[in-house]
XYZ file of C-alpha atoms in Angstrom:
609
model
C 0.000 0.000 0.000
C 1.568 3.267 -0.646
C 2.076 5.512 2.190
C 0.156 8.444 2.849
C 2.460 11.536 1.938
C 2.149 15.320 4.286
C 1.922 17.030 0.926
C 2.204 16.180 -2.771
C 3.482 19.089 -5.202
C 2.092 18.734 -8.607
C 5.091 20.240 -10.829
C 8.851 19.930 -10.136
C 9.624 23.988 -11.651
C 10.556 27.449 -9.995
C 7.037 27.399 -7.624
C 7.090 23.456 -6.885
C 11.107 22.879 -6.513
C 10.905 25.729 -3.583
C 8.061 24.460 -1.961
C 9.203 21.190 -1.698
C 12.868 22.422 -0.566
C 10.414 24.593 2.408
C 8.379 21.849 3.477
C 11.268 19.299 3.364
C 13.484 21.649 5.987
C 10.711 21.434 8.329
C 10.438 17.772 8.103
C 7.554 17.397 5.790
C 7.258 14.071 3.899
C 6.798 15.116 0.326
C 5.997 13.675 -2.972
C 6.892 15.540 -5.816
C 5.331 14.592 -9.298
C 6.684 16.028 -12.618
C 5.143 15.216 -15.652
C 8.105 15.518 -17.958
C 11.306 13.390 -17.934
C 14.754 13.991 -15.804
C 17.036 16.030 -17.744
C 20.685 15.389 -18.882
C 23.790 17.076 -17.572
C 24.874 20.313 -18.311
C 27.693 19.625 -20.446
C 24.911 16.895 -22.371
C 22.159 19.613 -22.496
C 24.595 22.139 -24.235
C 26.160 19.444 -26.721
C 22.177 18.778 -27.900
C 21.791 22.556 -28.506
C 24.440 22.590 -30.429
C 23.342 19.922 -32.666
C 19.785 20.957 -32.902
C 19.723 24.737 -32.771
C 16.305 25.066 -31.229
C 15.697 26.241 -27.475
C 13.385 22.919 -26.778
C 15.755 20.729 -28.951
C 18.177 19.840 -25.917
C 15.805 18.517 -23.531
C 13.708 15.459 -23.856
C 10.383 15.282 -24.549
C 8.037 12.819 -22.957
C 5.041 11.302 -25.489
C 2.895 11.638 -22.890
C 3.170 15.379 -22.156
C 4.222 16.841 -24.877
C 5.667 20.760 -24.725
C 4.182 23.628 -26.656
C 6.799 25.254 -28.346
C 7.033 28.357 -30.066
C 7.845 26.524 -33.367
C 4.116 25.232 -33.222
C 2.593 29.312 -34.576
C 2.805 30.362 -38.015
C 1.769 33.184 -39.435
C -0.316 33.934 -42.955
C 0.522 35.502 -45.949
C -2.856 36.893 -45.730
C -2.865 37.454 -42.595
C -3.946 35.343 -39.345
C -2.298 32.222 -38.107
C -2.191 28.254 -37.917
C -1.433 26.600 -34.324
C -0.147 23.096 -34.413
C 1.236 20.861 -31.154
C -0.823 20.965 -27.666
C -2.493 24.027 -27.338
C -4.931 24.477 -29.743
C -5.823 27.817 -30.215
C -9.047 30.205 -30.855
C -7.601 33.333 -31.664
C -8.118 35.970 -32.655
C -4.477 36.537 -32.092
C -2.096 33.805 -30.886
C -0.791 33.073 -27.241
C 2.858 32.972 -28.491
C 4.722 31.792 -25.680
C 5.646 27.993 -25.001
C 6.167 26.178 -21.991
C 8.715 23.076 -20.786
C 7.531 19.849 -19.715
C 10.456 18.495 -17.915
C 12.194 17.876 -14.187
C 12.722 21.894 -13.829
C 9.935 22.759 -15.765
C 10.453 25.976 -18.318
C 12.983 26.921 -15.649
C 15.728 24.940 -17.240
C 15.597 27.573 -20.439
C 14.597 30.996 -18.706
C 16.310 33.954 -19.481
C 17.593 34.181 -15.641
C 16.199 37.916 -15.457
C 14.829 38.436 -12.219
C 13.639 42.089 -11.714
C 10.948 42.845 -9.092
C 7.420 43.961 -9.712
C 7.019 48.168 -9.147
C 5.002 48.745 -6.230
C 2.327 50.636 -8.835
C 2.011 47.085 -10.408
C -0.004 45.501 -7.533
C -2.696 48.246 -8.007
C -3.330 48.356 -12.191
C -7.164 48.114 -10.870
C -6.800 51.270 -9.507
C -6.009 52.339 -12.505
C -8.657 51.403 -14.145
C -6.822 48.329 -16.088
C -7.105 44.692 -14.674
C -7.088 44.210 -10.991
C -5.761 44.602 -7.822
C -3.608 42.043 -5.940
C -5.222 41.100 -2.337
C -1.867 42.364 -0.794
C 0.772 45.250 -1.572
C 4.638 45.019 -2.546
C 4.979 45.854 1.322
C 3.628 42.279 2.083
C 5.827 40.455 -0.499
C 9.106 42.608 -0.202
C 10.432 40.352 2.915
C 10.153 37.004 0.504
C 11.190 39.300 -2.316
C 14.798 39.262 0.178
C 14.412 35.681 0.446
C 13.916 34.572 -3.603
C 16.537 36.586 -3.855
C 19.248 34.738 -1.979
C 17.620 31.350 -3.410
C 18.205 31.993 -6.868
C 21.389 33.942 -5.881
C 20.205 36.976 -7.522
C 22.791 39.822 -9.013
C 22.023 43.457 -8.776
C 23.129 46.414 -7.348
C 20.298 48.176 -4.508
C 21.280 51.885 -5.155
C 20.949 51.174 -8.770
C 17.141 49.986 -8.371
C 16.265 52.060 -6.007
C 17.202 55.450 -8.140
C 16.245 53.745 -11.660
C 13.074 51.612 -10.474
C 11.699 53.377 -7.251
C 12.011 50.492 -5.287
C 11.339 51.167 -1.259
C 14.202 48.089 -0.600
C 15.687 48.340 2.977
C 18.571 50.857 3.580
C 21.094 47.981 4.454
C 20.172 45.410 1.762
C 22.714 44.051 -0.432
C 21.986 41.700 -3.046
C 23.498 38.532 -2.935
C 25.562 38.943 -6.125
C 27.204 42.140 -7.407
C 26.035 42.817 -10.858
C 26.780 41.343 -13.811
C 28.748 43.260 -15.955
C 27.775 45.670 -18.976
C 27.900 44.342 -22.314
C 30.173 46.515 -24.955
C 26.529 47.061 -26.319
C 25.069 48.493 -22.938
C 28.033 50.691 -22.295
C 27.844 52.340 -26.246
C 23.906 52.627 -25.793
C 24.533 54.303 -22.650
C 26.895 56.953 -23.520
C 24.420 57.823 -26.423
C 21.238 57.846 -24.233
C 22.198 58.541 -20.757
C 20.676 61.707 -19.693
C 18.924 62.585 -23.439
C 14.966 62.317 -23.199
C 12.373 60.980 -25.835
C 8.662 61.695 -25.842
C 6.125 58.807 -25.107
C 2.969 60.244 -27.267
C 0.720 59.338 -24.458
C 2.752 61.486 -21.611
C 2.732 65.181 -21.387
C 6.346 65.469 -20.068
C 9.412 63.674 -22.009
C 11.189 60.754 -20.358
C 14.674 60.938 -19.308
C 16.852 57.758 -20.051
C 19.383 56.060 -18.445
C 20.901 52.491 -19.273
C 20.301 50.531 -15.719
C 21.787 46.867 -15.431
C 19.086 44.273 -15.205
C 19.194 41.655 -11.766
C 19.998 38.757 -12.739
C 19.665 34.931 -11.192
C 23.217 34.385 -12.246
C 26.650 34.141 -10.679
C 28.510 36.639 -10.040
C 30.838 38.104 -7.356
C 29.763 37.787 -3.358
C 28.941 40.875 -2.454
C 30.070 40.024 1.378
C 29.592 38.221 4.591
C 26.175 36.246 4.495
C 23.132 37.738 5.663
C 20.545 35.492 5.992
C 19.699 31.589 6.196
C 19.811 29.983 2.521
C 21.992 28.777 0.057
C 24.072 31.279 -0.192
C 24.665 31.380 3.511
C 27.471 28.894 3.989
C 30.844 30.965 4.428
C 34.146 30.704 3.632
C 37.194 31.226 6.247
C 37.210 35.064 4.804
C 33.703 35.423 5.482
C 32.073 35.716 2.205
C 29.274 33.856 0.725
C 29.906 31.118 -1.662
C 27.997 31.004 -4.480
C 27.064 27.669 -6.072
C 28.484 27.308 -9.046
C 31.041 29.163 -10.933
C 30.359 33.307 -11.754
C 29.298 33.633 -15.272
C 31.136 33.038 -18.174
C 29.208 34.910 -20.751
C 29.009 31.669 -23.111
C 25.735 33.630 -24.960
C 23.416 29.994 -24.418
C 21.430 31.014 -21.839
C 18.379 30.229 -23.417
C 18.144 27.170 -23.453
C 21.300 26.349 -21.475
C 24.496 27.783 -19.117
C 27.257 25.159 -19.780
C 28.850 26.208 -16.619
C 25.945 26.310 -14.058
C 26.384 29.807 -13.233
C 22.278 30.647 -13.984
C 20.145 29.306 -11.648
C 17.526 26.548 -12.310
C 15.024 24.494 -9.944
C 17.547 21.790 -10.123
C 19.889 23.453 -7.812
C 16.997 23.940 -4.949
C 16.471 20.395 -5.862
C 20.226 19.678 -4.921
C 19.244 21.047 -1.062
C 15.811 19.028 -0.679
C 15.900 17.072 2.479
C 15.630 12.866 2.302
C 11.662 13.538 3.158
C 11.254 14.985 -0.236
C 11.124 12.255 -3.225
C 10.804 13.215 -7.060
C 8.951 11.042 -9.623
C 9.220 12.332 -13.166
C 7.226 11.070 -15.903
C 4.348 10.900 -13.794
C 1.318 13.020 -15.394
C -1.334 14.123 -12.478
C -4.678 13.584 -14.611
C -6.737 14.698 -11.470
C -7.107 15.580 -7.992
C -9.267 13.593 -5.985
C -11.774 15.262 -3.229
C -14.227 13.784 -0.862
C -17.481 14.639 -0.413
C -16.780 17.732 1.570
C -14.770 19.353 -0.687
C -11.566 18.400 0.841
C -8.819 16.808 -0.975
C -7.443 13.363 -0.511
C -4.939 13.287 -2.905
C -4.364 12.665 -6.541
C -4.529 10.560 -9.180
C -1.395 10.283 -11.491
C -0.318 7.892 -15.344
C 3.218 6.585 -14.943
C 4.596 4.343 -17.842
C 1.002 2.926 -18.896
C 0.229 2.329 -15.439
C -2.723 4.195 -13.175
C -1.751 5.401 -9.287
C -3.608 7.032 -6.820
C -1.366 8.560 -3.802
C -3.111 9.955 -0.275
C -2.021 13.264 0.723
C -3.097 15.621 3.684
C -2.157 18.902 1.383
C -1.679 19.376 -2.667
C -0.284 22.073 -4.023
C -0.504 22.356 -8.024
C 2.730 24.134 -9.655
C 2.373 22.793 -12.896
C 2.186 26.287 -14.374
C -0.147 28.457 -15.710
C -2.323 26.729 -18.563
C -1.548 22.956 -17.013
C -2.492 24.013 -13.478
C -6.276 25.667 -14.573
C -6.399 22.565 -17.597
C -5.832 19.932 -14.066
C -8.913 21.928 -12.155
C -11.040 22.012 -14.739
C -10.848 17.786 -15.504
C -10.948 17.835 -12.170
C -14.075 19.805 -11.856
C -12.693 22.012 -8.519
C -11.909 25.364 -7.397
C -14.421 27.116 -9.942
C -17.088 28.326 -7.867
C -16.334 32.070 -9.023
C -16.445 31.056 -12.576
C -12.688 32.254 -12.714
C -10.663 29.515 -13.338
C -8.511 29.306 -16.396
C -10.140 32.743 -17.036
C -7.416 36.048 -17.332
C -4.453 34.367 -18.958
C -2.213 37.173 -19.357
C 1.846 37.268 -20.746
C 4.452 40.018 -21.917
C 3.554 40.564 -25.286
C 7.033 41.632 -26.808
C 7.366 44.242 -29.551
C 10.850 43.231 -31.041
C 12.723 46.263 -33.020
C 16.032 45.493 -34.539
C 18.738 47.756 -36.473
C 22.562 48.370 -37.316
C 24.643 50.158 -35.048
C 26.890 52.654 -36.328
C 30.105 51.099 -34.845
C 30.689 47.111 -34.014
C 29.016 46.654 -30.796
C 30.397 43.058 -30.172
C 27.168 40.820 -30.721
C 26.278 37.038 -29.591
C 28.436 37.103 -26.475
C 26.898 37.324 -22.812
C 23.268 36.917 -21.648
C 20.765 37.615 -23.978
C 20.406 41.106 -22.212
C 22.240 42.372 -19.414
C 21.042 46.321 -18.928
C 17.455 47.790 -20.371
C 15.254 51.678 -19.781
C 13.276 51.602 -16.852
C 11.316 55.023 -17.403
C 8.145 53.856 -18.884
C 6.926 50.927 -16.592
C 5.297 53.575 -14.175
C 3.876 56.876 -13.710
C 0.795 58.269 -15.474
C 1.062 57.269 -19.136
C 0.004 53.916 -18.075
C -3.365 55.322 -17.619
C -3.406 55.318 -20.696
C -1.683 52.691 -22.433
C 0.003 49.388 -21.090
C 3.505 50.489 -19.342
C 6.676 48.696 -20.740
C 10.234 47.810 -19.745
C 12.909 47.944 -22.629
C 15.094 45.866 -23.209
C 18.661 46.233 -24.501
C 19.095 42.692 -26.882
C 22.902 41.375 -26.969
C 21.994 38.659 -29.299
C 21.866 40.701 -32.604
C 18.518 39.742 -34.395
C 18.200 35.898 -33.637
C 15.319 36.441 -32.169
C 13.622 39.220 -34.467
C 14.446 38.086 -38.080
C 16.817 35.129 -37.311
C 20.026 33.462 -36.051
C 23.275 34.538 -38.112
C 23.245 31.743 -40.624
C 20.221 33.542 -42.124
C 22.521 36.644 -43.083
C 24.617 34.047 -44.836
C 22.060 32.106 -46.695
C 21.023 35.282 -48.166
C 24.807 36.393 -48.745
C 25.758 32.439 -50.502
C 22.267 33.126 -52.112
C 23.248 37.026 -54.079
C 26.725 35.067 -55.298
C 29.018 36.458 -52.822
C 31.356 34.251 -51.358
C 35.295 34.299 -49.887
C 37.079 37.205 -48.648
C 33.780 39.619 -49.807
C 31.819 37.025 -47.667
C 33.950 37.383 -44.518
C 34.044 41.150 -44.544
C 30.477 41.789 -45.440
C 29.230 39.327 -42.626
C 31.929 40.665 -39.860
C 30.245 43.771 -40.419
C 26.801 43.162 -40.383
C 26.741 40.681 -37.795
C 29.601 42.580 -35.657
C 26.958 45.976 -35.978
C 23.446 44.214 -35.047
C 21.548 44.842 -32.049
C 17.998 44.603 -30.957
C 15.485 46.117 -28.163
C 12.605 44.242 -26.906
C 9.457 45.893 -25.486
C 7.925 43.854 -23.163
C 4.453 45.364 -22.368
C 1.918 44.740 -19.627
C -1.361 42.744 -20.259
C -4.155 43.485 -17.636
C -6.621 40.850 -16.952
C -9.178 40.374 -18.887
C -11.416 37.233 -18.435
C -12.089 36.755 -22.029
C -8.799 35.587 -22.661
C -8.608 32.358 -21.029
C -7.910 28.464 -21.304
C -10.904 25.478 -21.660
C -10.970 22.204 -22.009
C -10.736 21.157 -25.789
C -12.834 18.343 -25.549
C -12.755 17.398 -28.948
C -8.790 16.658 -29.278
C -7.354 14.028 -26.777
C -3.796 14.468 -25.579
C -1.996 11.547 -25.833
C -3.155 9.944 -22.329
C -6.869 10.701 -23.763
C -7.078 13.508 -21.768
C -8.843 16.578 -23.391
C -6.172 18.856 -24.412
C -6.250 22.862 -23.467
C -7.227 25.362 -25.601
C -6.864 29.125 -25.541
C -8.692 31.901 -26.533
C -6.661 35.375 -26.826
C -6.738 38.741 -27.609
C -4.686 42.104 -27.128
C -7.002 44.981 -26.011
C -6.961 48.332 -26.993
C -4.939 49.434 -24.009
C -2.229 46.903 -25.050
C -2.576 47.908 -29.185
C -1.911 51.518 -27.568
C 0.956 50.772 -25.446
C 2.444 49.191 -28.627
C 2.303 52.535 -30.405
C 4.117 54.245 -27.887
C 6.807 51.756 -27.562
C 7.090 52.158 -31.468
C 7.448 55.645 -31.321
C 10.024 55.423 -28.556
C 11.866 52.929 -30.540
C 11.893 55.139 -33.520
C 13.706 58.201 -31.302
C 15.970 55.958 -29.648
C 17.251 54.825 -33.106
C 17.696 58.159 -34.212
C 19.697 58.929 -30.992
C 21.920 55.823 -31.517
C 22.663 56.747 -35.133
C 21.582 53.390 -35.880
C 19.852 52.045 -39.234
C 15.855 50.727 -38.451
C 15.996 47.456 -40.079
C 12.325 46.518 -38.105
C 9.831 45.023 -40.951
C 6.644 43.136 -39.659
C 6.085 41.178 -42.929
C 2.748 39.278 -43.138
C 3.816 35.390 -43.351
C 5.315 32.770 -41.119
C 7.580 34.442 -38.933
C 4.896 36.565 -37.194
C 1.858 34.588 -36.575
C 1.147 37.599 -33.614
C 0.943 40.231 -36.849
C -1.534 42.831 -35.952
C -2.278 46.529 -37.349
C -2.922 49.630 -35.151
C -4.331 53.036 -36.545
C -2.649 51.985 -40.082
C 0.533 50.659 -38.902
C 2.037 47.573 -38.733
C 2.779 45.608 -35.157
C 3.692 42.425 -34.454
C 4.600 40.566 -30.998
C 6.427 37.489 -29.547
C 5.405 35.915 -26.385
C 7.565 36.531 -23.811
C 6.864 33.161 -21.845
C 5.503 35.088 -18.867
C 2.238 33.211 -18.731
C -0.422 34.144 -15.507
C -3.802 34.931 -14.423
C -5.172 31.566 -14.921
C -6.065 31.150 -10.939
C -6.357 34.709 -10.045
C -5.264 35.327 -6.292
C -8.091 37.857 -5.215
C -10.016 38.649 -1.512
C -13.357 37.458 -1.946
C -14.059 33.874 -3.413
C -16.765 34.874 -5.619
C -14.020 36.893 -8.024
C -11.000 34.786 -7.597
C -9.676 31.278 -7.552
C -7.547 31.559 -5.173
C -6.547 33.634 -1.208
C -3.919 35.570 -1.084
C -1.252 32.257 0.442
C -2.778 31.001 -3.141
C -4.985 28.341 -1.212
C -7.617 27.405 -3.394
C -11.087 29.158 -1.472
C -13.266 25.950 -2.352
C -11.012 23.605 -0.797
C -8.938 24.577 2.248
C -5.974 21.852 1.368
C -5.218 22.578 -2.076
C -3.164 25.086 -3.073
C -2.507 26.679 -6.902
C 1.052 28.296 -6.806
C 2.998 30.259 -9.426
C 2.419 32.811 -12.221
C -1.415 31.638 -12.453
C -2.129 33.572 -9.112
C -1.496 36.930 -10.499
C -3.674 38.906 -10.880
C -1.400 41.578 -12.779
C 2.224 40.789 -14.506
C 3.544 44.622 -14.693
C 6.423 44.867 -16.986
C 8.971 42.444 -15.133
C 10.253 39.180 -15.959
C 7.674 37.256 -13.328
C 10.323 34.213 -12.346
C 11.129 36.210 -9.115
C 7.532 37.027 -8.002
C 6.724 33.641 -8.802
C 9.500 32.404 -6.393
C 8.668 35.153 -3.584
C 4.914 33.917 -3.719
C 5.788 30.174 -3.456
C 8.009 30.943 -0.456
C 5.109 32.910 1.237
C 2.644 29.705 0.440
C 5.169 27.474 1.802
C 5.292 29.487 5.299
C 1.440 28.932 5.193
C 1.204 25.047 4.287
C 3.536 24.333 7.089
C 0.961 26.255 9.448
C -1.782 24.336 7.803
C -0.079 21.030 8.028
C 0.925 21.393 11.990
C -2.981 22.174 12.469
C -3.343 18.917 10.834
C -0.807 16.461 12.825
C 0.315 17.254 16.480
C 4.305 16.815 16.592
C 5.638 14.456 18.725
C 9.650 15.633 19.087
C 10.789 18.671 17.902
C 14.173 18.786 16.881
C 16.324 20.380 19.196
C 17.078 24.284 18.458
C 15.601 23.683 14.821
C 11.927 24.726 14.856
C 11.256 21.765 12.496
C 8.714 19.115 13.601
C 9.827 15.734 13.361
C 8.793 12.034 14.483
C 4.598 13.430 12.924
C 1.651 11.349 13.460
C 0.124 10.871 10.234
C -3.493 11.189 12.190
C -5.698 14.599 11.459
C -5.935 16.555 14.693
């Protein structure tokens, strides 16, 4: 008979690796159960990318649960789009963004950008775009401090305090110094630093300065630990060790770091205590419930075979669209109507050019430093606030990896010493910026239940309807026209064409001009966290209202994105649910021993209180 586990996390990513690592420490027995396969090692992983080119094409995919990826969108000649793979899609416009179905979860090929949410983000509803969040940046900044020193995060405080207005203690350090400026950064700063531009929907220009990005990336201690957590453990000199070696710049990030300097769940996965055991391959196809409403565990497909575990607690951290597609075929949490309802990502306006000078492409993260001045203030009344992005990677993602310059070079008949020197200096001048705009709730835009197209398992796959509102369509605009100044202040030649066919299945048109988007991978909303359960999915510990043991962490408890990369939030939630489901689970069994000077309970009776 299988035991009965204290919790079971559905989803081994960001949100379920920290839980687990949480609940573990305090002597938790946990089951963790990824749907996706183990992963190779680093040095594998990177030797697969180089062979197959593609961000997915390193990892292994399971039949079983297969992985949206962004190669399954193409766009029309005449406009629209065809969706292929495991989401299928509605329109009218695509959800661009894929996801990762493996041990890490999309984790193993983020970005590693890690910026926090603005304060002004956690009140768009005030606004009058989207909603409010049930709590304020003041109730999150504490676990803020604590994601950071999990994922080892690299930034400088004064820096985002003057840049990004954010209220961080006086005497916080970050645990990692900043990574260091691309050539890139440092040439778009000296042309931009100090200048101004004018956002068409603000009354006052914008001042611009180049600020480094935080990163969840190695880089140099910054000094004597300051806190229990991974980067805690000191050396003889008294600094914190990171894990890992700093960064490298090897310019793989996405979908790999050869050298393990970026974070990914696998490293809080290194620290998870003997209670806490992983099972990949094993696809939850529903949670189970008694009559009451509470939940008694879950039922889960391993290599042809059915199981059904027990569990006192189960949190679901299977991310966004597989979290609300596992509630709705299991028919819970929907009381409010809400669930898979307000999926929301960073649509992201690419704009690419030549720089006047060589600017040292393809080396580094994909983007170390980026504008700050439009995510806040009162333009975003009216139109969606952006971050900008400075791109290092020359135009692989906007019009294609380098070999495309060639293939059109071979193509025109030019070849030897005329093909060196022409592609040295295009590639050696190309740059990018990428314009990653806010996307309020809305509940039209939401996952169902595509009941007529069976996953693999027979399970009915999810399907998405989506949409860009007007608010979005505007903030678009101004990002456009802000891109157009900024290339005239660079000196730099606007190669940006959004040409109707299959590289821009998000092609859309605005007051007569052309727009087209990418999705950033930033998906949320799909169990909204609100404070009243006939509006939300979800409290604000992301404990599902209709069932008082279940819990629905990560992005889909949003209920706003701002203009940051979410990983961090994401990670600062699930450390704030974990603090709760240990409460919930000592209500639950009375602790026999606790272990001395620890605070962890130990030796638990598995009977409910």
């Amino acid at each position: 008979m299988s035991p009965r586990w204290d919790a079971v996390v559905v989803g081994a990513g960001f949100a379920g690796s920290l839980v687990a690592e949480r609940l573990g420490a305090q002597g938790w027995r946990v089951l963790v159960l990824e749907a996706g396969p183990p992963v190779p090692g680093a040095a594998a992983t990177a030797s697969a990318f180089r062979a197959g080119g593609a961000p997915f094409a390193p990892y292994p995919q399971s039949p079983d649960a297969p992985s949206p990826g962004p190669g399954d969108l193409a766009g029309h000649l005449d406009g629209g789009f065809t969706a292929t793979g495991h989401l299928t899609q509605y329109g009218p416009l695509p959800y661009a963004s894929g996801y990762l179905r493996v041990n890490g979860g999309t984790g193993m090929l983020w970005t590693g950008l890690t910026p926090r949410m603005h304060p002004e983000d956690f009140r768009t509803g005030d606004l009058g775009q989207g909603r409010n969040w049930p709590i304020g940046y003041d109730e999150l900044e504490p676990y803020y401090r604590q994601a950071e020193q999990e994922l080892g995060v690299a930034a400088d405080a004064d820096q985002q305090r003057a840049a990004v207005g954010l209220p961080l203690p006086a005497d916080y350090a970050f645990p990692m110094s900043t990574i260091a400026p691309s050539h890139l950064d440092r040439q778009v700063a000296r042309a931009l630093d100090g200048r101004t531009v004018r956002d068409p929907a603000e009354t006052e220009e914008a001042r611009l300065a180049v600020v480094p990005t935080p990163h969840a990336r190695n880089g140099l201690p910054t000094g004597p630990a300051r806190s229990a957590g991974p980067l805690a453990a000191a050396d003889p000199a008294g600094q914190a060790n990171p894990i890992g070696p700093p960064c490298a710049g090897s310019a793989s990030c996405v979908p790999v770091c050869p050298t393990g300097a970026k974070y990914t769940p696998l490293r809080t996965q290194g620290r998870w205590a003997p209670t806490v055991e992983l099972r990949t391959d094993a696809v939850v196809t529903r949670v189970l419930a008694d009559g009451t409403g509470r939940i008694t565990g879950v039922e889960f497909r391993s290599r042809g075979a059915v199981h059904r575990v027990a569990a006192d607690l189960v949190v679901l951290a299977a991310h966004a669209i597989e979290n609300a597609r596992l509630l709705l075929l299991s028919d819970l949490a929907d009381r409010s109507g809400q669930v898979g309802r307000n999926l929301m990502d960073h649509p992201a306006l690419l704009t690419w050019g030549l720089m006047p000078r060589p600017v040292g492409p393809y080396r580094g993260p994909g983007s170390t430093s980026g504008l700050e001045a439009f995510r806040f203030g009162p333009a975003r009344v009216r139109r969606a606030p952006f971050r900008i992005e400075i791109g290092n990677w020359g135009w692989s993602w906007a019009a294609g990896p380098p070999q495309v310059e060639v293939e059109q070079l071979l193509a025109a008949g030019v070849r030897g010493k005329e093909l060196r020197d022409r592609l040295g200096d295009r590639l050696g001048r190309q740059f990018s910026l990428q314009f990653e705009l806010e996307q309020p709730a809305d509940p039209a835009n939401r996952v169902v239940l595509d009941r007529d197209r069976l996953d693999p398992l027979g399970l009915p796959s999810p399907a998405v309807h989506y949409d860009l509102s007007e608010y979005v369509r505007r903030g678009m605009a101004s990002a456009r026209a802000v891109s157009d100044q900024l290339f005239d202040l660079l000196g730099a030649e606007d190669h940006t064409r959004y040409e109707a066919g299959p590289r821009w299945p998000g092609r859309l048109e605005h007051d007569g001009r052309a727009y087209a988007y990418r999705g950033a991978g930033h998906a949320g909303g799909t169990h909204i966290m609100g404070d009243a359960p006939g509006t939300s999915v979800v409290d604000h510990w992301q404990r599902c209202w209709d069932h008082p043991n279940l819990y629905a962490v990560g992005c889909g408890s949003m209920p706003s994105l701002g203009t940051s990369n979410p990983s961090l939030t994401m990670a600062a939630l699930a450390l704030r649910s974990a603090d709760r489901i240990h409460h919930d689970l000592l209500a639950l069994h009375r602790p026999a021993i606790l272990g001395a000077g620890s605070g962890r309970a130990a030796d638990l009776s598995t009977e409910s209180s």
